[in-house]
Every structure is written in C-alpha cells, then in structure tokens.
CSV table of C-alpha atoms in Angstrom, one decimal:
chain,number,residue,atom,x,y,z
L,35,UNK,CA,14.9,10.1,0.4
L,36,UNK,CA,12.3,10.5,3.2
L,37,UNK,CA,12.8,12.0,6.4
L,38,UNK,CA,14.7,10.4,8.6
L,39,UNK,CA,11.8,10.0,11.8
L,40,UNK,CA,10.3,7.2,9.3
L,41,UNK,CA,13.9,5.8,9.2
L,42,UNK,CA,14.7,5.7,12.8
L,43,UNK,CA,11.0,4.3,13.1
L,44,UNK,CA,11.7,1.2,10.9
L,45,UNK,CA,15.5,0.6,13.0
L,46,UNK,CA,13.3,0.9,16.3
L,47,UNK,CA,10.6,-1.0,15.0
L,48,UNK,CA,13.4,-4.1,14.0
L,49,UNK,CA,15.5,-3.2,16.9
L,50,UNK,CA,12.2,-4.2,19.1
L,51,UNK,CA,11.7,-7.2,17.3
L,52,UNK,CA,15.2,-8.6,17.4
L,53,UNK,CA,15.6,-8.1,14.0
L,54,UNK,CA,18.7,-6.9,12.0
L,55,UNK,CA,19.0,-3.2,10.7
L,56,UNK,CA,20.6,-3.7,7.1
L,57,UNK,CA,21.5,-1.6,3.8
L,58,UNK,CA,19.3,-3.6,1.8
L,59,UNK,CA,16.5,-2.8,4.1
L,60,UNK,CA,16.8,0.5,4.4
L,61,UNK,CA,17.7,0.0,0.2
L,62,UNK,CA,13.7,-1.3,0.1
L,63,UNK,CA,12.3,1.3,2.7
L,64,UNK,CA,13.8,4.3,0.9
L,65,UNK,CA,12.0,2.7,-2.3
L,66,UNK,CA,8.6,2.1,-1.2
L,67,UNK,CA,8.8,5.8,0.5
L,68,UNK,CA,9.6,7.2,-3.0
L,69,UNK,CA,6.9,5.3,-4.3
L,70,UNK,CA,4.1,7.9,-5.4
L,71,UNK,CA,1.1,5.1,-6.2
L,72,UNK,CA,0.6,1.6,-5.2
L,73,UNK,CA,3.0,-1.2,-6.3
L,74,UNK,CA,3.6,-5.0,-5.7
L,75,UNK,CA,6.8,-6.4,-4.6
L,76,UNK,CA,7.9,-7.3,-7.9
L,77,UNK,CA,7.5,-3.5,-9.2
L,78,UNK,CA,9.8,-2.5,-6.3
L,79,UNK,CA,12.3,-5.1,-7.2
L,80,UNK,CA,12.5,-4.3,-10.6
L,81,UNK,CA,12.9,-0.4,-10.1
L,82,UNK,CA,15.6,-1.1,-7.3
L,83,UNK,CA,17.5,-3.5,-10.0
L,84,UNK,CA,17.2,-0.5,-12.7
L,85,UNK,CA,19.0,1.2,-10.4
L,86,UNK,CA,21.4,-1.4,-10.0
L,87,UNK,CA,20.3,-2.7,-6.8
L,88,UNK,CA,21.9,-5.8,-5.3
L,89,UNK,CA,19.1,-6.7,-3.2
L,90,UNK,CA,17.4,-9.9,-3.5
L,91,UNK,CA,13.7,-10.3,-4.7
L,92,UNK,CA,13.4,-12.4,-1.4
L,93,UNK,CA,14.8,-9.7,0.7
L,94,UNK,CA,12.4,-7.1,-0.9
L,95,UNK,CA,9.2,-9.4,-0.1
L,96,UNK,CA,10.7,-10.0,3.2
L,97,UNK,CA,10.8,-6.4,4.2
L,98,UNK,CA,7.6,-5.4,2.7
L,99,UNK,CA,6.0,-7.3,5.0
L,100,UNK,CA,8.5,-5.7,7.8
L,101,UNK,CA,6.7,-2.5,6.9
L,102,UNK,CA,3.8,-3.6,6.7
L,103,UNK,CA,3.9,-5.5,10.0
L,104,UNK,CA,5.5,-1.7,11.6
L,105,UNK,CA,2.6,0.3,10.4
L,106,UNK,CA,4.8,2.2,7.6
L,107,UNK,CA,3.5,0.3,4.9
L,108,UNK,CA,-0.5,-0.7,4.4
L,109,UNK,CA,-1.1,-3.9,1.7
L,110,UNK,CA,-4.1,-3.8,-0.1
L,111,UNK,CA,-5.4,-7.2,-2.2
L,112,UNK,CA,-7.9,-5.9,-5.2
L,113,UNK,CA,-9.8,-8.7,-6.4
L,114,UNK,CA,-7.6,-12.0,-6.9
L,115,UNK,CA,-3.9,-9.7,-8.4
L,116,UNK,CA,-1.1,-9.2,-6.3
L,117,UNK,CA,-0.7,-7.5,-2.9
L,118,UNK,CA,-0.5,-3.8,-3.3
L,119,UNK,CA,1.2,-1.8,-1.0
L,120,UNK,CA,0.9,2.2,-0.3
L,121,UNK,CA,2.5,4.2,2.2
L,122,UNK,CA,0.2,4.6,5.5
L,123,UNK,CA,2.0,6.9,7.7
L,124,UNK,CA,1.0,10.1,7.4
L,125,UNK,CA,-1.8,9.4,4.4
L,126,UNK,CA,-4.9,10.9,4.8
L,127,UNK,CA,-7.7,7.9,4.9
L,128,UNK,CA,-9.5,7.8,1.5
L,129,UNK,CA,-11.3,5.1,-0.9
L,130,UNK,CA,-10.5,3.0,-3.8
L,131,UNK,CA,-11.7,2.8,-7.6
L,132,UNK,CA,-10.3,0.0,-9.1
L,133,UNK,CA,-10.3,-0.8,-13.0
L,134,UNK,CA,-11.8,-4.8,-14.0
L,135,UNK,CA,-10.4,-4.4,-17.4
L,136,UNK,CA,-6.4,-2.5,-16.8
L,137,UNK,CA,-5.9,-2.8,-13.0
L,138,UNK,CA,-5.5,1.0,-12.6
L,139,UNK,CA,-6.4,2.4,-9.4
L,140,UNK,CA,-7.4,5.7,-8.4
L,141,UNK,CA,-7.9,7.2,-5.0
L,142,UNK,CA,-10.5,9.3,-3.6
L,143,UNK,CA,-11.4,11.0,-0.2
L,144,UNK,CA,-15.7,11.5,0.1
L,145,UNK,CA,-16.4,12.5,3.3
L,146,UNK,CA,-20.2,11.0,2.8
L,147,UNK,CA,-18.5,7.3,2.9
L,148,UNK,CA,-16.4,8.1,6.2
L,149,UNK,CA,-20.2,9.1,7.9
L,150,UNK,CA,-21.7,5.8,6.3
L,151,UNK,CA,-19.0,4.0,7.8
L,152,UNK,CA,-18.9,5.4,11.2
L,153,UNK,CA,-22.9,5.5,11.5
L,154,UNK,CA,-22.8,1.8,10.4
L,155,UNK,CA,-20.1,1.0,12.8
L,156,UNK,CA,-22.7,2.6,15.9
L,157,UNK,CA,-25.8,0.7,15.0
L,158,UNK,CA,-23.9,-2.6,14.7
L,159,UNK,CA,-22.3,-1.3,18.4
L,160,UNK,CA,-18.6,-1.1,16.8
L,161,UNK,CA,-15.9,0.8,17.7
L,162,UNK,CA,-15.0,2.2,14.2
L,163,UNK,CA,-10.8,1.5,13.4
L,164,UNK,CA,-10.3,2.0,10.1
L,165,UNK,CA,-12.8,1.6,6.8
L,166,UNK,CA,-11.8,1.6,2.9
L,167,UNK,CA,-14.1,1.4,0.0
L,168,UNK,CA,-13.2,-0.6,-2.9
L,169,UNK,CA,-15.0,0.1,-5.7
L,170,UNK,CA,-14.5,-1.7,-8.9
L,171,UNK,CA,-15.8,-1.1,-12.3
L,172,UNK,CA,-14.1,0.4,-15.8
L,173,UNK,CA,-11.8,2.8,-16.3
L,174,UNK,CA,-12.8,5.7,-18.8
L,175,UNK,CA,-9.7,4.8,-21.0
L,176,UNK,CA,-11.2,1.2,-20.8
L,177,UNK,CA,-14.3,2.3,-22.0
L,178,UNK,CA,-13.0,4.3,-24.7
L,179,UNK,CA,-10.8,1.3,-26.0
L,180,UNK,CA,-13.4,-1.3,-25.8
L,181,UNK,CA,-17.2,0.3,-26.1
L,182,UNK,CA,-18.7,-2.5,-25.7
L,183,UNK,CA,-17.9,-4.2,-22.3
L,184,UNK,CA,-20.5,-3.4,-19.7
C-alpha cells in the first residue's frame, strides 16, 4: 500500500474536479502504486481480478486516465502497442530502451541526454518541461533467440 499523501492527493485531485471518491478507485490507485514496471490497463485488470477484484475493466481504464490526468500516473505509447503507464510522482526522470521483437522495456538515467536536451531546448529558444528518449532496437535475449534479425 503506498503512503497515504499520494492517496489524499488522488481524493483532492477528484474532490476538485467534482468527481466521486470510490473503493474501486482507490482498488486501481493502490494497484498501479504497487506496480514496479510499466503496464497497460488490461495487465492491471487482470492482476486486480487474480486477486478477486470486483472492479470493472471500464472502471480501471477510467481511472487510469484519472491518474494520469492528476499527475500520479505518466502514459507512455511505444511504437503502435498499448498505452503504458508508470508511476511519475516522485520518479527520477530517465530514458527508454524498448525491444522491436518482445516489447520489454528497460529504463535508464544518462545524464549526457538530459544536457542534449536542455542545450537543444536553448538554441531552438525553449523553455525545457520535460524530455524522454525512446530508443528502440533488440533485446539481448532477442538476439540470442533469433541471431539473425538485424
């Protein structure tokens, strides 16, 4: 369970927006915030209905984008698959390698990339918000299975 500042964050955050504080949303919240990698809705669903879960797969897309929309939650799209989501609060910025072949995805933090993105950001005479590197290739376990894809 996480603490319970993200909690009363998520009821203000609904509160604000005239929306309804319910067990089935705090049921997704406390999910997502236990979540230790990225993961679609339907992951989410189906580890809340392992664990006998009454809540709705409509409810958990619903509220997915609730966090999103708060802040708690960031959604990534890699390529054409499914929207990813990862916990933003609190997560130190980093990068993305993303695998063609399984889907995997692996984080990194390069502090080289955050100075490419900032001095990019001046010469084109932005203010710098926020930058993420996707990078996509193959895995090594990818690599091992099938030699001979590029």
């Amino acid at each position: 369970m996480q603490k319970p500042d993200i909690k009363s964050f998520f009821n203000e955050y609904l509160r604000r927006n005239n929306l309804r504080v319910t067990p089935e949303r705090i049921e997704v919240l406390d999910a997502a915030m236990a979540s230790k990698s990225h993961f679609d809705a339907d992951q989410l669903f189906l580890q809340l209905k392992k664990k006998g879960s009454k809540v709705s797969r409509a409810t958990v897309y619903n509220t997915l984008e609730k966090l999103r929309d708060s802040g708690i939650l960031v959604q990534y799209r890699f390529e054409e698959r499914l929207a990813k989501y990862e916990v933003a609060l609190n997560n130190q910025p980093h990068h993305h390698l993303i695998c063609r072949s399984c889907g995997s995805i692996e984080e990194f933090i390069d502090k080289r990339v955050d100075r490419m993105a900032r001095d990019a950001a001046a010469f084109m005479n932005h203010d710098l918000q926020d930058a993420i590197l996707h990078i996509y290739g193959i895995c090594p376990a990818c690599r091992k299975k099938h030699p001979s894809q590029p």
